[in-house]
Structures are given as C-alpha cells and as structure tokens.
XYZ file of C-alpha atoms in Angstrom:
329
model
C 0.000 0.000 0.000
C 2.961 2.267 0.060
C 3.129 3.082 3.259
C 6.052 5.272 4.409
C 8.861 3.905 6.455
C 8.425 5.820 8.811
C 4.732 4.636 10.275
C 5.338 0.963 8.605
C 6.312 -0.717 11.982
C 3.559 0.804 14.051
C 0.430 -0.426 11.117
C 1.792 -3.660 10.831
C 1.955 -4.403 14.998
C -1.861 -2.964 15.132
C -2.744 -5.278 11.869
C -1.177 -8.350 13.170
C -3.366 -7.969 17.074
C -6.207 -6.997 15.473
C -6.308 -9.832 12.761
C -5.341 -11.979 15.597
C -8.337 -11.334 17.480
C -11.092 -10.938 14.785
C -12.641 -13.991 16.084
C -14.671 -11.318 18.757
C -15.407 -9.266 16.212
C -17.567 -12.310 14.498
C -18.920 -13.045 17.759
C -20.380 -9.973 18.649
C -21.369 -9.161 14.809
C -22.900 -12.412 14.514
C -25.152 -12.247 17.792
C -25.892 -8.627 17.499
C -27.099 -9.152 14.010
C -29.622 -12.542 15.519
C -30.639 -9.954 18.592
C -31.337 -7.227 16.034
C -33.334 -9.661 13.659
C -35.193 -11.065 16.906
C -36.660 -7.488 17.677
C -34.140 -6.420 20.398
C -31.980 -3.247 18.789
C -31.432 -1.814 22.056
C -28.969 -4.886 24.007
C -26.718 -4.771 21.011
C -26.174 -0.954 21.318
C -25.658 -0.974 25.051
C -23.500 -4.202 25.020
C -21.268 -1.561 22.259
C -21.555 0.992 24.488
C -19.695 -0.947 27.397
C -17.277 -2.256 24.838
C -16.299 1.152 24.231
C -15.778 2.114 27.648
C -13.905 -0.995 28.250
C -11.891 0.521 25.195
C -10.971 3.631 26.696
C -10.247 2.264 30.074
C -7.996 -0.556 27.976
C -6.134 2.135 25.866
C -4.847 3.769 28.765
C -4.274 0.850 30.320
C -2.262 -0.359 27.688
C -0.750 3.054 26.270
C 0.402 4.601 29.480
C 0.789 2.513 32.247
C 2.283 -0.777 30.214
C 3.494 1.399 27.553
C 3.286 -1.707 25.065
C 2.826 0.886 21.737
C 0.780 0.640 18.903
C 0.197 -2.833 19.550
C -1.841 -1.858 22.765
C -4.454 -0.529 21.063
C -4.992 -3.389 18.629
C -5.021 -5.387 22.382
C -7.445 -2.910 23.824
C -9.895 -3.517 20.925
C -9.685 -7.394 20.578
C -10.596 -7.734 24.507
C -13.243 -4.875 24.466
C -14.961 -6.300 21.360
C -14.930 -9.682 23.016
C -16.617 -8.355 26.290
C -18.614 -7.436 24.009
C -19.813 -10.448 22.390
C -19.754 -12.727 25.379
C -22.034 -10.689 26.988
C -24.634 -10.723 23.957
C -24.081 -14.951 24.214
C -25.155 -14.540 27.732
C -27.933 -12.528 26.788
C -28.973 -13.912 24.028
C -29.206 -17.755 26.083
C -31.167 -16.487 28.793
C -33.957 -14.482 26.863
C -34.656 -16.311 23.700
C -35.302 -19.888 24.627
C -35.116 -20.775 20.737
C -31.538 -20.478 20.385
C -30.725 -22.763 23.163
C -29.805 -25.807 21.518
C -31.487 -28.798 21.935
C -30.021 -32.815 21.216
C -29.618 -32.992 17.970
C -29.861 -29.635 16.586
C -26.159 -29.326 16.304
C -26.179 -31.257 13.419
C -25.862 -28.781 10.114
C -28.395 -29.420 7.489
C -26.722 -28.972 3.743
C -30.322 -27.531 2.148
C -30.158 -24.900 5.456
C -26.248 -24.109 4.851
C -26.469 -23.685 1.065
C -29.429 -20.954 1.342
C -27.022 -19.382 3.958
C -24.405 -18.974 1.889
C -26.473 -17.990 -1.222
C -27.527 -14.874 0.607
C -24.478 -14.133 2.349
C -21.532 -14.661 0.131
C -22.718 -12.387 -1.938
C -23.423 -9.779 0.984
C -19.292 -10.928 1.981
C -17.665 -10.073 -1.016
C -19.564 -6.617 -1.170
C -18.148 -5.448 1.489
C -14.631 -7.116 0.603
C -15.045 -4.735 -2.606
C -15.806 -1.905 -0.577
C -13.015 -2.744 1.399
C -10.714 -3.068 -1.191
C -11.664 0.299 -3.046
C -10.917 2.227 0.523
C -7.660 0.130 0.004
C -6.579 1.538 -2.792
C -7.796 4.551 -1.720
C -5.507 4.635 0.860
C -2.534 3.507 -1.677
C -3.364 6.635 -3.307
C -2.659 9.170 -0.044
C 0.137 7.362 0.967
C 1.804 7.952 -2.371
C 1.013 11.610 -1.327
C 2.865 11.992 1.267
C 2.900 12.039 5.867
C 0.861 15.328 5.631
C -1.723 13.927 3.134
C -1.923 10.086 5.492
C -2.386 12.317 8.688
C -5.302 14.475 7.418
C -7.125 11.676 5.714
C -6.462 9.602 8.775
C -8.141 11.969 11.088
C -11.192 13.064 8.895
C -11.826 9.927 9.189
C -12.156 9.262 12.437
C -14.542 12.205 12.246
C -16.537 10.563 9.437
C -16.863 7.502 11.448
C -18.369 9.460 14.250
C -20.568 12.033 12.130
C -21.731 8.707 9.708
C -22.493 6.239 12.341
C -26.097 8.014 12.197
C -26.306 7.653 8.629
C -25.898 4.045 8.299
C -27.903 3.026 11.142
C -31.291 3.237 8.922
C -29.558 1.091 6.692
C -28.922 -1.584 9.163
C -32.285 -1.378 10.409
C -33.984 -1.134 7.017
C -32.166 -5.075 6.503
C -34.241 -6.085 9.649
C -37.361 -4.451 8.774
C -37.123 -5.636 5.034
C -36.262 -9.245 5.800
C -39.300 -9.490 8.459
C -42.244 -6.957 6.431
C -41.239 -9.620 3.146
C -41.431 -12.881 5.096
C -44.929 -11.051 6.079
C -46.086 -10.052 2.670
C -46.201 -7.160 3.297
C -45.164 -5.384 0.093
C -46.757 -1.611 1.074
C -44.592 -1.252 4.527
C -41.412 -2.064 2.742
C -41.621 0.368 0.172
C -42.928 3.514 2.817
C -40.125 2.020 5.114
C -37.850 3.209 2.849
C -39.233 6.461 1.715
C -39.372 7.355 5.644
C -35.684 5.914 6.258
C -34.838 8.248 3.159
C -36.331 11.101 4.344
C -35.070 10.961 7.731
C -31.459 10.378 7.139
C -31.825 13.261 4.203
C -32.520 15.886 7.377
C -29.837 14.109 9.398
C -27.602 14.875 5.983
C -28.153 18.321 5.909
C -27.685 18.687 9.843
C -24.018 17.420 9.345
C -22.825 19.091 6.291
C -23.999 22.509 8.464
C -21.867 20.917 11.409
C -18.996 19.812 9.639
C -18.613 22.844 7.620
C -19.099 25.581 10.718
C -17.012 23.571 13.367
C -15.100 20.545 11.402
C -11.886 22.435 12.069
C -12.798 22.632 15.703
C -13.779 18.741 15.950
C -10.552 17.617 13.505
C -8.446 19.683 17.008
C -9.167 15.970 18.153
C -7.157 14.337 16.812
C -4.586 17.490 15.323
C -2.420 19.786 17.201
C -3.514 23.566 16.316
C -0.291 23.979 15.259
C -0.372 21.702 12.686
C -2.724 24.723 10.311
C -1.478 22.797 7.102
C -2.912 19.527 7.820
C -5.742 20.781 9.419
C -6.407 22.781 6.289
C -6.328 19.534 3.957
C -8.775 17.645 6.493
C -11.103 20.669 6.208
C -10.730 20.785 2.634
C -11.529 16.531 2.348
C -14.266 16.724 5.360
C -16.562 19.303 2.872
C -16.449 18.147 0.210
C -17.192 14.588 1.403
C -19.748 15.989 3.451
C -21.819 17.486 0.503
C -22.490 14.135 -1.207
C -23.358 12.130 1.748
C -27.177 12.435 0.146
C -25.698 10.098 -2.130
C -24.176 8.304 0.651
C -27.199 7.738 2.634
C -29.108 6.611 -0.526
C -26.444 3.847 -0.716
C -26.719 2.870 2.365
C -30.265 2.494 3.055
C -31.510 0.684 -1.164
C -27.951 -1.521 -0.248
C -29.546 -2.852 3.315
C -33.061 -3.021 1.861
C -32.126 -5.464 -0.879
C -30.201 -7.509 1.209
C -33.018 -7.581 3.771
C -34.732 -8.805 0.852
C -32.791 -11.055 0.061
C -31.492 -9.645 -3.366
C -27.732 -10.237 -2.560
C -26.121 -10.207 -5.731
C -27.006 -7.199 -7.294
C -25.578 -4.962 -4.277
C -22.398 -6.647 -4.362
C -22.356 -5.923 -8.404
C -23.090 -1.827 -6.911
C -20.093 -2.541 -4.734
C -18.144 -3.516 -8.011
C -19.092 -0.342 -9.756
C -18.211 1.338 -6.908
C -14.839 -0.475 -6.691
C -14.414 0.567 -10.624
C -14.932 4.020 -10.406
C -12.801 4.380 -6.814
C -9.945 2.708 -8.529
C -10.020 4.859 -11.887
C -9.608 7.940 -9.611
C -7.201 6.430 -7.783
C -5.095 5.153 -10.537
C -5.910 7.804 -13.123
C -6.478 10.769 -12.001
C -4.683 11.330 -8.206
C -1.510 10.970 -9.506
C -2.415 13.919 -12.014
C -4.115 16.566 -10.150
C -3.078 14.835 -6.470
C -4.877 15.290 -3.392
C -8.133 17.335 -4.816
C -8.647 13.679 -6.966
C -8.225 12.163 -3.837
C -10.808 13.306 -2.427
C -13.329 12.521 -5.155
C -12.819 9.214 -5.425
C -15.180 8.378 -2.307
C -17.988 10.475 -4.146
C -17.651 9.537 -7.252
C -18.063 5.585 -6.472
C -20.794 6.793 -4.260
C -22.442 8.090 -7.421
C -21.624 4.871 -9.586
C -23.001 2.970 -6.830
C -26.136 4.737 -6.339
C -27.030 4.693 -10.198
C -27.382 1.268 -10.063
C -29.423 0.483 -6.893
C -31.829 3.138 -7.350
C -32.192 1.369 -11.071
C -32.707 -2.409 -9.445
C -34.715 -0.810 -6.407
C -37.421 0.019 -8.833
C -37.201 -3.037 -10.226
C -37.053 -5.382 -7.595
C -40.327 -3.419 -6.110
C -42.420 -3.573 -9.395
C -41.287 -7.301 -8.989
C -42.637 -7.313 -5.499
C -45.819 -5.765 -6.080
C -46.923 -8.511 -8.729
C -46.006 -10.729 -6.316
C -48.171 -9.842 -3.098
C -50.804 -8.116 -4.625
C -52.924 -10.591 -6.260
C -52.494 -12.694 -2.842
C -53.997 -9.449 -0.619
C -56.672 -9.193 -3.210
C-alpha cells in the first residue's frame, strides 16, 4: 500500500493484534445481528456501548501505564470487542429460549447451509469490494505523502463518528425488510424506505452545516492547532465529502433493503461499480491533479453505486408488487 517507512512498523503491529483477534469481532457481529433480527436493537447498542468504555479504560491501560505501543491498542480492541460479544451470548441464552440448543440440533443441514451462503456470500464479497476500493484509496494518499496520510487519517475518524447516524437506517432497514417480506407485506417495505430516506436526508443536511461551521474545531481531536497545514487539507476533504453524503445515505439504506430482501447479488455488483470508479480515480487521475482527486474518489463511487441500486430498487419493487398483490386481493 505504500506506506512510508516511517509509520510501517507501528500499522503492521496494530494489523497483526487486530487480525489476531477478529474472532470477537464475528462473535459480537454475529449475535448482534440474531438480537437485532429477533426485535431487540437496544442490548446490542448498550453491550457496544460498554465495549467502548472498556476501550478507553484498555487504551490507557495499555498506552500509558504498560506502555506496550501501537500494539496496545490493537489489544485494547480485541478484549473490548470480546466483552462485548460474550455478553450478547449470555444474553442472548437467557432471553430467547429458541436459540438454546437442543439434542440434535447441532447437526448442520446442507439444504439450510447452502441458502445461507447464497444470501451471504454475496453480501461478503460486497463489502470485501468496498473494502478493497478504501484500500486503494488509501494507496493513493500514501503515495502523497505524511501530511496527506495524517489528514485523511483523522477526517476519518470524524466521518466515522458524524456517519455512524447515517448508516444506522440502513442496518435497520435489513431487519425491517427481511421481516415486512417474510410477512407479505409489500406496502410497509416500500414507505419504510421512503421514511428511512427522508429521515437520514434531514440528518444529511444537519451534518454538512456541522462539519462545515465547526469541522476544524472537531478535527483539534485528533490534530495539534499547530499543525494549520494539515488541518487545512482535512477541512478541505471533510466538505467536500460531506456534501455528497445524500448520495451516501441513498447507498446505504436501497444496499440494506435489498439484502433484507434477500437480493444479494445485485448490491455486491453496486459494490463492483463502486470499486471501478474508486480505482479509476485512484489510478488515473490522483496521480495527475493529487490530493483534490483524492478526495473525489469516495464520491464519485458513491455516485456509480447509487445509479445502479436506485435502477434495481425500482425493479425489484415492481417485482414485489406482482407478487403480493394478487395474494392481498
């Protein structure tokens, strides 16, 4: 990925923990996801909220007192995200008496595995796209230079803070989907999403106001006043980002609802358009015009992305409706 020499040691000790310990991250994912998908939103939330503390307490733990370096973070994370998901196992056991197993229900069923897989190997490889876009992304800025890395590095950090409301009706838009279709009920899926739409649209508008009046006060995070000219380019990234998260949150929210309803495949083939049009930025244009192409490259496979969804959305639904209306007639 190009990264310079000088930060090399401390991503790869991080990497190496963390990829160590991503067994807790599919614990908690995985039972979060069955709490979420049994009604219960709130446990997986609080559960993450105590993670997070456990974080904190961990980093300082780790960072000051046993001074073990980079590394101590990655540690902090794997244990908190493991607290995590052993305490959604415990909850999960002693609420829902249908997921306590019973003799003989350990043994897998190949009919049950195979429709498991159809729907979510798809779903896997979309986000290993997406993953591998920010990838190259990331190539991209480190070919830049430190100054570039740093201010990408902390606008995101803000991103993930300011966007954790934006893809939350996404997520919950895959629950509500997957149950309202196993229902037949074709009428509350589509005003599901016209309400999840219009309520992450005023969420959209509250955060480009935020980020624009007091992103450079929020980026003093993670940046040293003193450091004006990389505050400057994470000002310069966070707007512009911030005026096509419209097109972010539409993404978000038609990507969840197909899955939900079960229409895997064609939002992983959005994640490959995204993927194509991240990487011809990346490739062809940053190394022209530099850090201004950088920061396109996350809109413009937004864009790509979103042209296709909204195209099968419409589809899928007309689909849909021939389906469950002649039955509620």
């Amino acid at each position: 990925m190009k990264t310079s020499e000088d930060i090399y040691p401390y991503a790869y000790d991080y990497i190496i923990v963390i990829f160590g310990g991503i067994f807790t991250s599919i614990l908690y994912n995985l039972l979060a996801a069955m709490l979420r998908a049994m009604g219960d939103s709130k446990s997986p939330i609080l559960f993450l909220a105590v993670a997070s503390i456990c974080n904190i307490l961990f980093d300082l733990l780790f960072l000051i007192f046993l001074k073990t370096g980079v590394a101590g973070a990655g540690y902090a994370t794997v244990i908190s995200q493991g607290i995590s998901g052993i305490l959604c196992l415990c909850y999960l056991y002693r609420k829902f008496e249908v997921v306590r197993f019973q003799p003989g229900e350990c043994r897998p069923e190949l009919r049950q595995c195979l429709r498991l897989l159809s729907i979510s190997l798809p779903m896997a490889l979309q986000f290993s796209i997406t993953a591998i876009g920010s990838i190259i992304l990331q190539t991209s800025v480190n070919a830049l230079g430190s100054l570039a890395v740093t201010s990408v590095t902390a606008t995101q950090k803000i991103a993930a803070i300011v966007m954790g409301p934006l893809e939350s009706p996404g997520i919950t838009m895959a629950t509500y989907c997957g149950q309202n279709l196993g229902a037949g009920h074709y009428y509350r899926i589509r005003d599901g999403i016209r309400v999840s739409i219009q309520i992450s649209m005023a969420y959209c508008i509250f955060s480009i106001l935020f980020l624009c009046l007091f992103g450079k006060y929020t980026a003093y995070l993670f940046l040293d006043a003193s450091e004006t000219e990389i505050i400057r380019l994470a000002m310069q990234y966070m707007r512009v980002n911030a005026a096509f998260f419209p097109g972010l949150d539409v993404l978000f929210i038609l990507r969840n609802s197909l899955q939900g309803m079960s229409y895997s495949f064609m939002p992983m083939m959005a994640g490959v358009s995204e993927l194509v049009a991240r990487s011809c930025v990346c490739i062809l244009f940053v190394p022209v015009y530099g850090y201004v192409a950088a920061i396109l490259a996350s809109p413009v496979a937004w864009i790509f992305a979103d042209v296709l969804l909204i195209s099968i959305y419409f589809l899928d639904m007309r689909k849909l409706k021939h389906r469950f209306t002649p039955a509620a007639a």
